[in-house]
Short mmCIF file of N, CA and C in Angstrom, two decimals:
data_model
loop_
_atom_site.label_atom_id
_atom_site.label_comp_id
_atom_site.label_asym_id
_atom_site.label_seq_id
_atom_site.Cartn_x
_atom_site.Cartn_y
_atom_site.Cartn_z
N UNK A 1 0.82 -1.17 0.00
CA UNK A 1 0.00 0.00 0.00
C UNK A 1 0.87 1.24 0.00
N UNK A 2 1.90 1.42 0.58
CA UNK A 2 2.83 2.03 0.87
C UNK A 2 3.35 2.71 -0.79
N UNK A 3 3.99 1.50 -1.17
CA UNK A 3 4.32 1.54 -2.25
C UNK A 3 3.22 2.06 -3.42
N UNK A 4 2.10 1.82 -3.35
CA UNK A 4 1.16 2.03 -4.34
C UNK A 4 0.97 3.46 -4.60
N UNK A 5 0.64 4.16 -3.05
CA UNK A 5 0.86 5.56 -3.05
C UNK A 5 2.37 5.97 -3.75
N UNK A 6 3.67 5.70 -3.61
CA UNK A 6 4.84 6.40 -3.93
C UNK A 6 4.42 5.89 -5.86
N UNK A 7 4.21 4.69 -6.30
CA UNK A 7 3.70 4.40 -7.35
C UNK A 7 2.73 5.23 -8.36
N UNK A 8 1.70 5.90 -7.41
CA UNK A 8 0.43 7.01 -8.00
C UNK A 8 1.31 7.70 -7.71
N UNK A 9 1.68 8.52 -7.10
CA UNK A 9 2.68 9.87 -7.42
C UNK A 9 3.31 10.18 -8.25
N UNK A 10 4.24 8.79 -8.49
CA UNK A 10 4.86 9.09 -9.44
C UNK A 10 4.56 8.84 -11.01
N UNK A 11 3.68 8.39 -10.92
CA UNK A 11 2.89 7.63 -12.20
C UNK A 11 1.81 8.72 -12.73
N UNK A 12 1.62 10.03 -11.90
CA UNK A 12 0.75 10.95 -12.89
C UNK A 12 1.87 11.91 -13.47
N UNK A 13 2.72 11.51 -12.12
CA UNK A 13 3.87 12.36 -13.56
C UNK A 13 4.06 13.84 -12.59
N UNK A 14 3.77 13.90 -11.65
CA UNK A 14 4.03 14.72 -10.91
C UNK A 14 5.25 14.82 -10.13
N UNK A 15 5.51 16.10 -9.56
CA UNK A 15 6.81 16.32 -8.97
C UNK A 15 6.15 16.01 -7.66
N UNK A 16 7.48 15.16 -6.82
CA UNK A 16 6.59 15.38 -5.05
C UNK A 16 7.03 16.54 -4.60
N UNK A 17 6.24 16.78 -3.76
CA UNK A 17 6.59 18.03 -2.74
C UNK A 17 6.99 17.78 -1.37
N UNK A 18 7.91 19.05 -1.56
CA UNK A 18 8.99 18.64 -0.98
C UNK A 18 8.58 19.27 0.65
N UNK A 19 7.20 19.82 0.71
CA UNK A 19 6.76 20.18 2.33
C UNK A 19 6.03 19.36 2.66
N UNK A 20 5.54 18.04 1.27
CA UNK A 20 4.34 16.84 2.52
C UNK A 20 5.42 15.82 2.43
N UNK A 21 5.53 15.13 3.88
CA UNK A 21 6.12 14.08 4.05
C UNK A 21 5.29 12.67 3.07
N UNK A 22 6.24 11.95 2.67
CA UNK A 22 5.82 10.46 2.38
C UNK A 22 4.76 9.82 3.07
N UNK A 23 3.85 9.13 2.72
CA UNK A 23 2.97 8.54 3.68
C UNK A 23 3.66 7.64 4.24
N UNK A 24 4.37 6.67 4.33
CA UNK A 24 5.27 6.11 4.77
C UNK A 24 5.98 6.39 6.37
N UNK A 25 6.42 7.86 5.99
CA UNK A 25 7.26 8.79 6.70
C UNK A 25 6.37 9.08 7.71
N UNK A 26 4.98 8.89 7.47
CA UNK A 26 4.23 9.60 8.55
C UNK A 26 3.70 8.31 9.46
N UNK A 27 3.47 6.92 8.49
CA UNK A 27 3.30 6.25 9.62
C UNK A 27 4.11 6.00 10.21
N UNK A 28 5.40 5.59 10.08
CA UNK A 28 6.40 5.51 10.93
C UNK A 28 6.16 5.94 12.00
N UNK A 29 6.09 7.58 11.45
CA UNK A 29 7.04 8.33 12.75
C UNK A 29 5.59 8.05 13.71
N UNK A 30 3.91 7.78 13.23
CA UNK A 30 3.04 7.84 14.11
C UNK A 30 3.25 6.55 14.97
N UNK A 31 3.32 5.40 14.25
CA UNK A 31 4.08 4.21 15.31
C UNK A 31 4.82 4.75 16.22
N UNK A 32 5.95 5.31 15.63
CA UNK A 32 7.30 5.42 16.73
C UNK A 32 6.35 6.97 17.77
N UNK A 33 5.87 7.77 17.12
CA UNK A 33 4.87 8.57 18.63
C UNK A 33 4.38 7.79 19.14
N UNK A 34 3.48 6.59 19.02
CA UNK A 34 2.58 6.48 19.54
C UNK A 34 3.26 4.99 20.65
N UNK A 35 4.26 4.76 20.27
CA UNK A 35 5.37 3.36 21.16
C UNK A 35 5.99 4.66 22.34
N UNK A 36 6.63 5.35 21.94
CA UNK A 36 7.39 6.23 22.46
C UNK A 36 5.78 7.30 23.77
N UNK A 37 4.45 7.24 23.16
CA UNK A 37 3.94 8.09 23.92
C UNK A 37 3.33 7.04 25.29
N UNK A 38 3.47 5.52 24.72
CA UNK A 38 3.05 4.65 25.32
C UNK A 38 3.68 4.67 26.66
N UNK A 39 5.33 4.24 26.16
CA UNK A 39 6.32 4.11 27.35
C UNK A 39 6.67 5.66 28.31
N UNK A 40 6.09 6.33 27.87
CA UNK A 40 6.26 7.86 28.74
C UNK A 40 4.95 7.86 29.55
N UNK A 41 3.68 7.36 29.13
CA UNK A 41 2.62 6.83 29.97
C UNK A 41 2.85 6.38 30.85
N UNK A 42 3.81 4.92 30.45
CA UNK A 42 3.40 3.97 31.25
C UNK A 42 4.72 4.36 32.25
N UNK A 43 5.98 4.74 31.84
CA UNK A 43 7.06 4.40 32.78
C UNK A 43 7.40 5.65 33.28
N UNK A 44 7.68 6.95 32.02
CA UNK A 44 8.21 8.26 32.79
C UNK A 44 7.56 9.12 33.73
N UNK A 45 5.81 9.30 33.40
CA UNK A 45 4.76 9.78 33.59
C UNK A 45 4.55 9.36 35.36
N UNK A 46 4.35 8.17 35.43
CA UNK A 46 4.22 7.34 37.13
C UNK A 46 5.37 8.22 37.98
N UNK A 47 6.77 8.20 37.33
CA UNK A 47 7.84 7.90 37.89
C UNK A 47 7.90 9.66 38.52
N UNK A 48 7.23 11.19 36.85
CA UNK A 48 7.28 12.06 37.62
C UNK A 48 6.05 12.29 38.74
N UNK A 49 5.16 11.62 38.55
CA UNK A 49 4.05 12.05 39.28
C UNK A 49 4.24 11.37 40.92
N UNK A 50 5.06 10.41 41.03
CA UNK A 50 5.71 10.07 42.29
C UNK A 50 6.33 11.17 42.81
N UNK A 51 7.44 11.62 42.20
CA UNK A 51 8.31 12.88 42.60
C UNK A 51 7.43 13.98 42.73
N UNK A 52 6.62 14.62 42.34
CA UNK A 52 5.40 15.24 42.27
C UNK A 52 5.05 15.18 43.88
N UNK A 53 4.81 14.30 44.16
CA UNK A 53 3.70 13.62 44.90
C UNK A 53 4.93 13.78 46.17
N UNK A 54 6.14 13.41 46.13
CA UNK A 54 6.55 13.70 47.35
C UNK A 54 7.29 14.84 47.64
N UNK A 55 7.27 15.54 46.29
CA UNK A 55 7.38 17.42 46.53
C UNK A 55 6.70 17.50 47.45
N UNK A 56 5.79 17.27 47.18
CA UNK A 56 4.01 17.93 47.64
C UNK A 56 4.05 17.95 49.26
N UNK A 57 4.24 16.93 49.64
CA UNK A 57 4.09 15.91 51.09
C UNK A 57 5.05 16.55 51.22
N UNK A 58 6.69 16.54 50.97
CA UNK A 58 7.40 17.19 51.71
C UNK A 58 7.65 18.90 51.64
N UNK A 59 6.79 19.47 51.08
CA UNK A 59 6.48 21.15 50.76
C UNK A 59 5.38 21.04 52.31
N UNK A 60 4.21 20.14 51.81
CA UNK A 60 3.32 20.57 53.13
C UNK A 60 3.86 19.95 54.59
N UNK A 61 4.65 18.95 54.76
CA UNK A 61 5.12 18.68 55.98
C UNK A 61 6.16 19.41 56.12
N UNK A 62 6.63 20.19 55.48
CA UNK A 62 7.92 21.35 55.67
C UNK A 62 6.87 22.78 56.86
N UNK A 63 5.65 23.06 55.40
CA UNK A 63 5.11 24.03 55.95
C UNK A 63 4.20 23.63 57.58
N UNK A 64 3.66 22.68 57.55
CA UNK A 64 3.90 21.93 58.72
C UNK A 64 4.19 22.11 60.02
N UNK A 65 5.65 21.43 59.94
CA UNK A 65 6.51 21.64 60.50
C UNK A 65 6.96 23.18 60.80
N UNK A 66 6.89 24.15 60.06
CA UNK A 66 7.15 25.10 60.46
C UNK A 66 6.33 25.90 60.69
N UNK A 67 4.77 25.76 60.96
CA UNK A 67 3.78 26.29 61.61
C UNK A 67 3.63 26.23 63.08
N UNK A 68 4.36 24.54 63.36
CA UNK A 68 4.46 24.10 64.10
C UNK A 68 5.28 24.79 65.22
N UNK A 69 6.42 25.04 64.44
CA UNK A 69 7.70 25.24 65.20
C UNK A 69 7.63 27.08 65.30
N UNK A 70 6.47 27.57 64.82
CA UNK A 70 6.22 29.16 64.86
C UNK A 70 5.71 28.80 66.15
N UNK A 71 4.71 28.17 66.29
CA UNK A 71 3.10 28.03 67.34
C UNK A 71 4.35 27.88 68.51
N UNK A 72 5.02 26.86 68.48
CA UNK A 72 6.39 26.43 69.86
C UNK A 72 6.92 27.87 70.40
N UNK A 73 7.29 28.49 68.89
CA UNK A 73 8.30 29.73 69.49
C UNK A 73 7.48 30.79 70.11
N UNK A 74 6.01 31.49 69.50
CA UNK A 74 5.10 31.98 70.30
C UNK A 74 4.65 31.63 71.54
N UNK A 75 4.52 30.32 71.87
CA UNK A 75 4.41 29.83 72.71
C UNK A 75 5.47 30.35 74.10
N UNK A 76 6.71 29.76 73.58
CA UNK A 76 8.10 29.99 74.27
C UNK A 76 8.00 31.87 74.80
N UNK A 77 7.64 32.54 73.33
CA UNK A 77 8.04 33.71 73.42
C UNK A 77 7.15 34.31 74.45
N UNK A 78 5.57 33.90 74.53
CA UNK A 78 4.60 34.31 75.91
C UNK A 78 5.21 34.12 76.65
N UNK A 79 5.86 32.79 77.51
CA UNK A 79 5.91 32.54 78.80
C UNK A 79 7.94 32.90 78.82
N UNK A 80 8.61 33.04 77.76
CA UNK A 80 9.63 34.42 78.44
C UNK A 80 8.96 35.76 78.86
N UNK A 81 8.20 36.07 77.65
CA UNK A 81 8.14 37.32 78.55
C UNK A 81 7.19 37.37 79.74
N UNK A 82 6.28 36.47 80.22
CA UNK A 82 6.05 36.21 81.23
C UNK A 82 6.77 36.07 82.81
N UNK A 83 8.04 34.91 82.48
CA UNK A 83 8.78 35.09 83.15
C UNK A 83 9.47 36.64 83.59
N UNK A 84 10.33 37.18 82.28
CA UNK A 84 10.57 38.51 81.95
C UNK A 84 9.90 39.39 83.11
N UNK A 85 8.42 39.31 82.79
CA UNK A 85 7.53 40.34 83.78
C UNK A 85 7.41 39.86 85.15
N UNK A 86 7.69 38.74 85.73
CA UNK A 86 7.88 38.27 86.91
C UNK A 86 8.72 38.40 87.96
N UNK A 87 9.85 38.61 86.52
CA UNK A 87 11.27 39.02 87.20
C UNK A 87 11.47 40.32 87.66
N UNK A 88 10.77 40.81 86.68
CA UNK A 88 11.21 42.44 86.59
C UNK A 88 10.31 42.86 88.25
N UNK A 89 9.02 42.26 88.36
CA UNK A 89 8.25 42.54 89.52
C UNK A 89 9.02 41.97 90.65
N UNK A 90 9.57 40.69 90.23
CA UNK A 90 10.31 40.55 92.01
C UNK A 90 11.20 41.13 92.18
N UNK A 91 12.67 41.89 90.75
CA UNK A 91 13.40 42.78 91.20
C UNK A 91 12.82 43.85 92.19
N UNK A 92 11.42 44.29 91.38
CA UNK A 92 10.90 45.65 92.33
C UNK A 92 10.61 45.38 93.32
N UNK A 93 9.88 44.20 93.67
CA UNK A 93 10.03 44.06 95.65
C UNK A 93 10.76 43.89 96.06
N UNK A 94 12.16 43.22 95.06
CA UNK A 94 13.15 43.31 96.12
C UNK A 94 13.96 43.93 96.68
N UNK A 95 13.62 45.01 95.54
CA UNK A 95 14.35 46.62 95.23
C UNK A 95 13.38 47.66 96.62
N UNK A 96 12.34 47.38 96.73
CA UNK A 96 11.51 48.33 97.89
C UNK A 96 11.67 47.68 98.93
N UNK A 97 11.68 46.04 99.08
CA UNK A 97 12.34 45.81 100.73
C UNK A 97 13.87 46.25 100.97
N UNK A 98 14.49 46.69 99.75
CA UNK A 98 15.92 46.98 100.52
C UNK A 98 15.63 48.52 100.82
N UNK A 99 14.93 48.93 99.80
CA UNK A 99 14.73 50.40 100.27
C UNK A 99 14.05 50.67 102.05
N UNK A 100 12.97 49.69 102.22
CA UNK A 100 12.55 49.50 102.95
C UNK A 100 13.36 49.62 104.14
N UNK A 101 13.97 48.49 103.84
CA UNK A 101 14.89 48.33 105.52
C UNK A 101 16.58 48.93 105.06
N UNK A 102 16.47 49.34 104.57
CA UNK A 102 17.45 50.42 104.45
C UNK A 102 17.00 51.52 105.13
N UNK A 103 15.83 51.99 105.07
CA UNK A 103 15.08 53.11 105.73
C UNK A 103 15.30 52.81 106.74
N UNK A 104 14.41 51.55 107.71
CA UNK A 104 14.55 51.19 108.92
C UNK A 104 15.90 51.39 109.28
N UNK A 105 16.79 50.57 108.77
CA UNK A 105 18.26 50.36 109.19
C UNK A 105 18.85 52.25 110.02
N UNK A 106 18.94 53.05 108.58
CA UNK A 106 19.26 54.49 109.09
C UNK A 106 18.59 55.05 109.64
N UNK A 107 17.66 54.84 109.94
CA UNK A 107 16.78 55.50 111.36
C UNK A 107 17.21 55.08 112.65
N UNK A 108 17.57 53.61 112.72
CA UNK A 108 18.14 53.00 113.66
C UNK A 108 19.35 53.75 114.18
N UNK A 109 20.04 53.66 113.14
CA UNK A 109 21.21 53.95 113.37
C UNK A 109 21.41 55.35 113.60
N UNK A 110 20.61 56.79 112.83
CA UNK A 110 20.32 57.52 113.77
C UNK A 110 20.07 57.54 115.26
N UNK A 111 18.98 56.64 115.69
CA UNK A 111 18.57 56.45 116.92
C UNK A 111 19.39 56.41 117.85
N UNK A 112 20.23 55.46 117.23
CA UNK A 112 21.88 54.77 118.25
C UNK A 112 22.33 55.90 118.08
N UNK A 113 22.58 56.80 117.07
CA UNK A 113 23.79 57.93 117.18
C UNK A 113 23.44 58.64 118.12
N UNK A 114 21.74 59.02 118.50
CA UNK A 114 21.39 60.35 118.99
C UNK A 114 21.52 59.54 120.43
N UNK A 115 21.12 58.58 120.63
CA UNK A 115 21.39 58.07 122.38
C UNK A 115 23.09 58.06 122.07
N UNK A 116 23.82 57.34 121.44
CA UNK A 116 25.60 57.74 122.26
C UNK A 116 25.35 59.23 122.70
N UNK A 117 25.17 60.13 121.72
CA UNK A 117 25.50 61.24 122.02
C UNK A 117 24.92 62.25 123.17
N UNK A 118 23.75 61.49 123.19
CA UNK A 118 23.27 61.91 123.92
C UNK A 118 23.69 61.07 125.65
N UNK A 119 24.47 60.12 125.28
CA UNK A 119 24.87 59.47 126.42
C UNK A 119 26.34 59.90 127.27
N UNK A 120 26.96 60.11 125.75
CA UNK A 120 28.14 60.72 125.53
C UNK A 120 27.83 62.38 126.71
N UNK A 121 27.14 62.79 126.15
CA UNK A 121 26.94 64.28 126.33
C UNK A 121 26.76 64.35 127.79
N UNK A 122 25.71 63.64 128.32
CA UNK A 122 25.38 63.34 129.74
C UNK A 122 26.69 63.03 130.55
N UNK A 123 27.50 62.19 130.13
CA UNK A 123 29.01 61.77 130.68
C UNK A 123 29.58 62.76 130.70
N UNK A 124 29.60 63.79 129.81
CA UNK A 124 30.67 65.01 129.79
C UNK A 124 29.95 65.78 130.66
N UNK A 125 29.11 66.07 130.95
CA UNK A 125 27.98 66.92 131.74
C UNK A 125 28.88 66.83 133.25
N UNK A 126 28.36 64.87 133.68
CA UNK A 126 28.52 64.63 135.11
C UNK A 126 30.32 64.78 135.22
N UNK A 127 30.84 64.41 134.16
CA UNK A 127 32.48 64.53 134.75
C UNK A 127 32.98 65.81 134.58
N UNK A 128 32.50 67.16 133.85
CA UNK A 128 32.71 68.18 134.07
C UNK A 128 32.21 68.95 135.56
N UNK A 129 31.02 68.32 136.23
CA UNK A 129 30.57 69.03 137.37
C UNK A 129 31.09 68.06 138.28
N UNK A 130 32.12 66.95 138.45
CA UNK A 130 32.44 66.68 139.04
C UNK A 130 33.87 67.27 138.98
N UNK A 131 34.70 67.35 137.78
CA UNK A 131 35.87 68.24 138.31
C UNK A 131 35.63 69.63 138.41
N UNK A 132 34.43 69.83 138.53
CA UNK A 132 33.78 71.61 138.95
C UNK A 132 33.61 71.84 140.29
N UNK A 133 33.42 70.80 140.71
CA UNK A 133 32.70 70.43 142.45
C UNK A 133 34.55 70.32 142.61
N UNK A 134 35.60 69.34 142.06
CA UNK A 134 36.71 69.34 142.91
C UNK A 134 37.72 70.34 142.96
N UNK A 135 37.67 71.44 141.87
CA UNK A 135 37.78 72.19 141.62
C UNK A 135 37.83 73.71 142.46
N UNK A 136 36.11 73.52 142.82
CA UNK A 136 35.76 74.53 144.06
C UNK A 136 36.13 74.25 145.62
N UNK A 137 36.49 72.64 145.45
CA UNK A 137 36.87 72.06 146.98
C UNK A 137 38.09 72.18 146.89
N UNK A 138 39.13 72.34 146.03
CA UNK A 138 40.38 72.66 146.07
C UNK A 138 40.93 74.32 145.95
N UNK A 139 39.71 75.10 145.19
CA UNK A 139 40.09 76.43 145.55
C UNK A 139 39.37 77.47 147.19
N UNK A 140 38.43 76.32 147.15
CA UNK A 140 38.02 76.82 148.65
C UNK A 140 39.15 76.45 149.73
N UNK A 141 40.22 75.59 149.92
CA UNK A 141 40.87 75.26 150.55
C UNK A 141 42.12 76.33 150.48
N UNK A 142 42.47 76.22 149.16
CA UNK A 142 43.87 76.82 148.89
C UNK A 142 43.25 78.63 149.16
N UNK A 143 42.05 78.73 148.99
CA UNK A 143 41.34 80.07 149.23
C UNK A 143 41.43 80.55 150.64
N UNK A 144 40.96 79.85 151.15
CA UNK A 144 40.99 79.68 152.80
C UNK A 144 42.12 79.76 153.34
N UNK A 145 43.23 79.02 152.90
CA UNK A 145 44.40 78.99 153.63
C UNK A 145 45.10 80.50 153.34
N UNK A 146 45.01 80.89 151.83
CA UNK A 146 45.78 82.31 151.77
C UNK A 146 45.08 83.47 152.45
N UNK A 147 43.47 83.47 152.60
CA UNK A 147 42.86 84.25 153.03
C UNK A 147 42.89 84.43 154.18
N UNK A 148 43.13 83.12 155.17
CA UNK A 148 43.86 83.35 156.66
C UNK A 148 44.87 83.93 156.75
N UNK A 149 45.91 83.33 155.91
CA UNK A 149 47.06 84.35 156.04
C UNK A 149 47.46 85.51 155.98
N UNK A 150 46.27 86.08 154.65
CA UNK A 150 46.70 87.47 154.63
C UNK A 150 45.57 88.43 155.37
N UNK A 151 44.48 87.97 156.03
CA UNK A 151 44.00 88.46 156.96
C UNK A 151 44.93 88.19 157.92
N UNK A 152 45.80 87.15 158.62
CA UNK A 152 46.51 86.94 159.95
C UNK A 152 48.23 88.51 159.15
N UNK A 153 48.10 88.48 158.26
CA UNK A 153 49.25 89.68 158.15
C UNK A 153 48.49 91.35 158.06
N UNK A 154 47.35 91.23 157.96
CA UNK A 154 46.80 92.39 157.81
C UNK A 154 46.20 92.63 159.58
N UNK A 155 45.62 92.12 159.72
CA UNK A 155 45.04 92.12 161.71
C UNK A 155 46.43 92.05 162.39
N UNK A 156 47.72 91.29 161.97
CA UNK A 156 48.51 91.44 162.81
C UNK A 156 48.42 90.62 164.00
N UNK A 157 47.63 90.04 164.15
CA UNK A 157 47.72 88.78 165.04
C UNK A 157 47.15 87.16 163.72
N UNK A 158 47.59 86.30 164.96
CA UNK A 158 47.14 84.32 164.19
C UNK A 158 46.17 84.57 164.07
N UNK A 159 45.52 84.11 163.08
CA UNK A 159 44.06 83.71 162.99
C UNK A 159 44.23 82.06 162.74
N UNK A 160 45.00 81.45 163.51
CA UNK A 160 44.91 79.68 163.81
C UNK A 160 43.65 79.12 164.15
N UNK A 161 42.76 79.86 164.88
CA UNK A 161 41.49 78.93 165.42
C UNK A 161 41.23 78.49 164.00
N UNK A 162 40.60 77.13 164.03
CA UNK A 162 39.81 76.94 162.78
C UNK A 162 38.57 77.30 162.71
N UNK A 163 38.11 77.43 163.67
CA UNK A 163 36.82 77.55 163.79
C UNK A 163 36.15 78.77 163.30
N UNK A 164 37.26 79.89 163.66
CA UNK A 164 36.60 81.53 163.35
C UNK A 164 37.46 81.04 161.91
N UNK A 165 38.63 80.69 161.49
CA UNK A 165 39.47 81.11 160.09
C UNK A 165 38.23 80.26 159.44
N UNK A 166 37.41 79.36 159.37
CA UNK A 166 36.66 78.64 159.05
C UNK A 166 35.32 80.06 158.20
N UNK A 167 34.77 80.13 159.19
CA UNK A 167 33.88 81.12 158.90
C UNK A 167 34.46 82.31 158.31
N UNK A 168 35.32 82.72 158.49
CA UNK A 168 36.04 84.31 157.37
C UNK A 168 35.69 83.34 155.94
N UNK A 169 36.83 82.23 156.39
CA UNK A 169 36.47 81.93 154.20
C UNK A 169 35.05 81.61 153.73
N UNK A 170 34.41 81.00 154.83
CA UNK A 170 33.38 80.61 154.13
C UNK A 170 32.53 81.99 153.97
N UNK A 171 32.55 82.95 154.53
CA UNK A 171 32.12 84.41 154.38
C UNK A 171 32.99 84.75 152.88
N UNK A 172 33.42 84.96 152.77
CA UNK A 172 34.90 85.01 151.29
C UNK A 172 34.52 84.60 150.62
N UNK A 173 34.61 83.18 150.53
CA UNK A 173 33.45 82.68 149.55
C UNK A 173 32.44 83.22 148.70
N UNK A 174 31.56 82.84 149.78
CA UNK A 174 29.92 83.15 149.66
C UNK A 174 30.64 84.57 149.01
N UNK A 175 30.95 85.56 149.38
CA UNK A 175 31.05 86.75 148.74
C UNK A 175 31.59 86.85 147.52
N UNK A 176 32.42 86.12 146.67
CA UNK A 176 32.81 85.77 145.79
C UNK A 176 31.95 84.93 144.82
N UNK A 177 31.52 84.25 145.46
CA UNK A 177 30.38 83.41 144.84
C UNK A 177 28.98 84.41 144.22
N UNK A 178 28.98 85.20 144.98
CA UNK A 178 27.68 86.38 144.95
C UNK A 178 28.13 87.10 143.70
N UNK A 179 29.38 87.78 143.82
CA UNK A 179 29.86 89.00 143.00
C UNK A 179 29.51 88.60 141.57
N UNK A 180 29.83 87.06 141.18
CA UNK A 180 30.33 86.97 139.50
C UNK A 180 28.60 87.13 138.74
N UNK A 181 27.68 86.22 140.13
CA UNK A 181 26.38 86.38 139.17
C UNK A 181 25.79 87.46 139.61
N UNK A 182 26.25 88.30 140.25
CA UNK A 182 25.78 89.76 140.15
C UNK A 182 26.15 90.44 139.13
N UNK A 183 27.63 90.32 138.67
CA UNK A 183 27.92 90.81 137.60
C UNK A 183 26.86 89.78 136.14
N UNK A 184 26.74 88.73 136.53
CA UNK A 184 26.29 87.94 135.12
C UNK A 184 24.64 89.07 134.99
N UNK A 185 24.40 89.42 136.12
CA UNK A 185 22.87 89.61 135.78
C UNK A 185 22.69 91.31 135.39
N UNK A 186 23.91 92.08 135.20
CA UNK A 186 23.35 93.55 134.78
C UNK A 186 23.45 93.36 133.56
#
């Protein structure tokens, strides 16, 4: 049949043309498409649609997985900053109890300063009027004794009794004693 066609072609006497293929040429090549479209069916076709297929599965278990691993880190990221805000609040109480008893503490310790000093102060008080008191018992004596004397050089006689030299100083005294806060009070 093949032949019969290349036979009529050439038998009216015609030129072939050279843009239609041979009939021949065309079944061929439709066999060899249609063997060739078979085995791309049957073998290449499966083989991409497998690969296909576990793009797919591993695109959506990727995305997945990393929805997953967002939801974890949100997760994570609430309860840091949770923690975060927990911390930051127990710094601040722990920051106002030191303030706290820091307060207490220097008040205290005021307290203590103002009793030493005030204890202190009281001590200087009693041991100043005690060398004030020995003071006056040592110039009343040494007072007494010169004041006899220079009354016993001025009268011209002893004034030995103790008893009267007794009473001149303590008169001396007292008069001395009088003068300074008389003077303190004009």
């Amino acid at each position: 049949m093949i032949g019969s066609f290349l036979i009529l072609g050439s038998a009216e006497g015609a030129k072939p043309n050279p843009l239609v293929p041979a009939v021949a040429d065309i079944a061929i090549s439709a066999i060899t498409f249609l063997v060739l479209l078979f085995i791309v069916m049957k073998y290449v076709v499966p083989a991409f649609e497998k690969v296909y297929q576990d793009r797919v599965t591993a695109i959506e278990g990727g995305l997945e997985k990393a929805e997953k691993a967002q939801a974890e880190a949100n997760a994570k990221l609430v309860e840091y900053e949770k923690q975060l805000a927990d911390a930051r609040a127990e710094a601040n109480r722990i920051r106002e109890e030191a303030r706290g008893e820091g307060a207490q503490i220097l008040a205290e310790l005021k307290e203590k300063a103002a009793a030493d000093a005030a204890r202190i102060t009281e001590q200087a008080h009693v041991q100043i009027e005690a060398e004030r008191q020995a003071a006056i018992v040592s110039l009343r004596s040494e007072v007494g004794t010169l004041a006899t004397q220079l009354a016993s050089k001025i009268v011209g006689e002893s004034l030995n009794d103790d008893a009267r030299s007794q009473r001149v100083v303590d008169r001396f005294i007292a008069d001395l004693e009088a003068q300074p806060s008389a003077g303190a009070t004009r």
